[in-house]
Structure formats: structure tokens, C-alpha cells
Amino acid sequence: MTNRVLITGSSRGIGKAIAIKLAENGFDIALHFHSNHSAATEVQQTLSALEVNVSLLQFDIGDRAAVKQAIEADIAEHGAYYGVILNAGINRDTAFPAMTENEWDSVIHTNLDGFYNVIHPTIMPMVQARKGGRIITLASVSGIAGNRGQVNYSASKAGIIGATKALSLELAKRKITVNCIAPGLIETDMVSDFPTDLVNQMVPMKRMGKPNEIAGLANFLLSDDAAYITRQVISVNGGMI
Ligand code: NDP
């Protein structure tokens, strides 16, 4: 039976690139979106053309009950995931003195609670399938080094790094690896208004990364060649830190 991977936020950006790359390599995909149904449908068609099985899930990763219900239903219908990629995330950037309660709460709630909400319902079925597995989370250079204007986002991503490392210890003996990808600046909607001169200043390679350059690493971490890599934070950032 083909291995199946859940990728949150795979309707756009990095998640979409990961979904296409994994489908090209034969993985069945649980494709997830939040609000953009038409973008998700387009990706679903692209994946189906690659002749893999695709299920489509919709939820807000911050809505614990909705996430649990959707994931449990998908697993009941199609079986446990071999891989889970916690990719969906948001930013609400502003200097800390001007940061509203809502900007703090929404980023922490979506990004960090999303770790529990999405990964928790997938674990026991993955363990009980006894095939090992792969969990990959998306952090950021901002969660490693901190970034001005992103105190909320840096906190949420640093939290994801801690949670990822702790979970890796719990699951290692089950042959389930748990790693974190920490991108730098990647060309997606999230950074569409980022000034070019700042890119040149911040990135030694003088360009943003492509979503595909994250997808390549995710694909490797899903492969048998990466079976002994766990508890790691792997940066893809053109030399930023
Ligand atoms: P995009 O903004 O391009 O895409 C975000 C995706 O997440 C969409 O599929 C969106 O679904 C989904 N999403 C957004 N909010 C929610 C929510 N509340 N619940 C469920 N799904 C949601 O993001 P990127 O592709 O740029 O980023 C992907 C990940 O990589 C994020 O975790 C981000 O923090 C991280 N990252 C990105 C960097 C970059 O430079 N782009 C740098 C470092 C880290 P929909 O469209 O349906 O609403």
C-alpha cells in the first residue's frame, strides 16, 4: 500500500510545492486548506494527474475540535498517515510596542496550538500501524535567531522547535522521525511585499528561496535515506544565519 502524507496548508506556497514533489515521488496526499477552496481544488487536480490518491481536508489549524474531527474522519476512511507535515502558519508582523493583543494571540494560537491540534490526532494511528513514520514541522530563521517586528512569530516558531525536539524523543523507538525545517525568506504570498533591497542585505545568496527548495528537503526527510535523522532543525536560508 502506498504511503500517505498529510500536509497542512498545501493549497498555496511551500505546502503546495511539497505536495507536488511528494506526489511526483509516489506518495498519496492528504491535501489541506483553510479558506482558499479554489486554490486547493487546482492543486488537487495537479496531484490527481500524477495518479496518486488525494483526499481534501478543510479546517482552521487553531480550531481544535474541527481539526480532530477532520483528521479522524480522513484516517478512518483512508488509514493512518505515514507522514505529517505541519506547514500551515501565519504572521502578523509589527514592532512589539505597537503589537495588539490580537496580533500576539492569533499567531501563538494558530502556529503553536496548531502543533498539538494537528499532530496529536495522527500519532496513535501512526504508532499502531507499526510502519515507522515521518513528522516534519515548519519553523523559521525567525524562530532560531529572532527577528525585529516578529516577536509573536519568533515565539511561536521557537515553540515549535522545542515541541519538535521533545516529540522526537518520545517517538524515536517507534522508528518515527521528527524534524523541523527552518526556512529563510521563501518566495510566497507570505513575503510578497518584502523589499528587494532588504533581501540583498539579509541574504548572502542575494535572492529569496523557491518553495521547491524547501520541498526537496521535505522529500528527502520522507525518504528511507533519512531514516536515522531525527530531533534536528535543518535550515534552508541562503546563508542568513
Ligand atoms: P502562505 O501564506 O503562502 O500559505 C499559507 C498556507 O497555510 C495556505 O495554504 C493557507 O490556506 C494555510 N493557512 C493559513 N492560515 C491557516 C489556518 N489558520 N488554518 C489552516 N491553514 C491555514 O505561507 P508559506 O507557504 O509562505 O509558509 C508555509 C510555512 O512556512 C509557514 O509555517 C510559514 O511560517 C513558514 N515559513 C515561511 C517563510 C517564507 O518566507 N515564506 C519563511 C519561514 C517560514 P488558505 O490559503 O486556504 O487560507
Tab-separated table of C-alpha atoms and ligand atoms in Angstrom, residues 8-16 32-37 39-40 58-63 86-92 110-111 138-142 153 157 160 181-191 208 211 214, ligand 1:
chain	number	residue	atom	x	y	z
A	8	THR	CA	-1.287	21.329	6.232
A	9	GLY	CA	-1.558	24.495	4.154
A	10	SER	CA	-0.874	22.683	0.890
A	11	SER	CA	-3.191	24.861	-1.199
A	12	ARG	CA	-0.503	27.529	-1.682
A	13	GLY	CA	3.167	28.413	-1.253
A	14	ILE	CA	5.583	25.998	0.380
A	15	GLY	CA	2.919	23.403	1.239
A	16	LYS	CA	1.758	23.240	-2.370
A	32	HIS	CA	-5.337	20.624	3.364
A	33	PHE	CA	-6.538	24.207	3.047
A	34	HIS	CA	-8.218	26.762	5.243
A	35	SER	CA	-10.027	29.432	3.222
A	36	ASN	CA	-8.994	29.218	-0.431
A	37	HIS	CA	-11.068	26.389	-1.820
A	39	ALA	CA	-6.598	27.119	-4.965
A	40	ALA	CA	-6.920	23.774	-3.157
A	58	GLN	CA	-10.553	21.825	5.300
A	59	PHE	CA	-10.022	23.282	8.774
A	60	ASP	CA	-8.537	26.142	10.723
A	61	ILE	CA	-5.496	24.640	12.486
A	62	GLY	CA	-6.403	26.746	15.519
A	63	ASP	CA	-9.840	25.111	15.839
A	86	LEU	CA	2.888	20.814	9.868
A	87	ASN	CA	3.321	23.569	7.316
A	88	ALA	CA	0.356	25.960	7.681
A	89	GLY	CA	1.187	29.091	9.615
A	90	ILE	CA	0.546	32.815	9.788
A	91	ASN	CA	2.424	36.002	10.590
A	92	ARG	CA	1.112	39.349	11.896
A	110	THR	CA	-2.587	29.351	15.197
A	111	ASN	CA	1.073	28.387	14.895
A	138	LEU	CA	7.994	24.228	9.639
A	139	ALA	CA	9.760	26.752	11.848
A	140	SER	CA	11.704	29.754	10.531
A	141	VAL	CA	15.017	31.544	10.732
A	142	SER	CA	12.952	33.898	12.889
A	153	TYR	CA	6.022	34.875	15.187
A	157	LYS	CA	8.323	29.201	15.815
A	160	ILE	CA	7.548	24.647	17.501
A	181	ILE	CA	12.679	22.662	8.570
A	182	ALA	CA	13.616	26.295	9.207
A	183	PRO	CA	13.291	28.337	6.004
A	184	GLY	CA	14.728	31.797	5.482
A	185	LEU	CA	12.934	34.059	3.008
A	186	ILE	CA	10.956	31.973	0.532
A	187	GLU	CA	9.034	33.437	-2.407
A	188	THR	CA	5.377	33.000	-1.392
A	189	ASP	CA	2.365	35.210	-0.616
A	190	MET	CA	3.606	35.464	2.999
A	191	VAL	CA	6.550	37.659	1.981
A	208	MET	CA	14.780	34.585	-1.903
A	211	PRO	CA	9.207	26.828	-2.477
A	214	ILE	CA	12.018	23.535	0.740
B	1	NDP	P1	1.455	31.065	2.605
B	1	NDP	O1	0.908	32.254	3.317
B	1	NDP	O2	1.908	31.196	1.187
B	1	NDP	O3	0.410	29.846	2.682
B	1	NDP	C1	-0.160	29.553	3.908
B	1	NDP	C2	-0.916	28.241	3.825
B	1	NDP	O4	-1.385	27.949	5.145
B	1	NDP	C3	-2.135	28.291	2.923
B	1	NDP	O5	-2.338	27.034	2.359
B	1	NDP	C4	-3.267	28.630	3.905
B	1	NDP	O6	-4.537	28.106	3.486
B	1	NDP	C5	-2.800	27.905	5.153
B	1	NDP	N1	-3.296	28.549	6.375
B	1	NDP	C6	-3.129	29.844	6.758
B	1	NDP	N2	-3.741	30.051	7.938
B	1	NDP	C7	-4.304	28.876	8.306
B	1	NDP	C8	-5.092	28.458	9.407
B	1	NDP	N3	-5.438	29.280	10.397
B	1	NDP	N4	-5.511	27.173	9.440
B	1	NDP	C9	-5.195	26.312	8.451
B	1	NDP	N5	-4.460	26.645	7.379
B	1	NDP	C10	-4.031	27.921	7.301
B	1	NDP	O7	2.659	30.537	3.555
B	1	NDP	P2	4.087	29.961	3.152
B	1	NDP	O8	3.934	28.887	2.162
B	1	NDP	O9	4.995	31.088	2.906
B	1	NDP	O10	4.541	29.348	4.573
B	1	NDP	C11	4.406	27.976	4.917
B	1	NDP	C12	5.098	27.767	6.258
B	1	NDP	O11	6.474	28.123	6.158
B	1	NDP	C13	4.520	28.614	7.392
B	1	NDP	O12	4.509	27.880	8.592
B	1	NDP	C14	5.499	29.763	7.494
B	1	NDP	O13	5.516	30.325	8.783
B	1	NDP	C15	6.802	29.057	7.163
B	1	NDP	N6	7.834	29.958	6.698
B	1	NDP	C16	7.662	30.690	5.542
B	1	NDP	C17	8.663	31.554	5.134
B	1	NDP	C18	8.574	32.365	3.883
B	1	NDP	O14	9.484	33.197	3.653
B	1	NDP	N7	7.570	32.192	3.035
B	1	NDP	C19	9.894	31.733	5.929
B	1	NDP	C20	9.961	30.912	7.093
B	1	NDP	C21	8.963	30.065	7.455
B	1	NDP	P3	-5.638	29.017	2.684
B	1	NDP	O15	-4.922	29.667	1.557
B	1	NDP	O16	-6.675	28.038	2.260
B	1	NDP	O17	-6.173	30.006	3.690
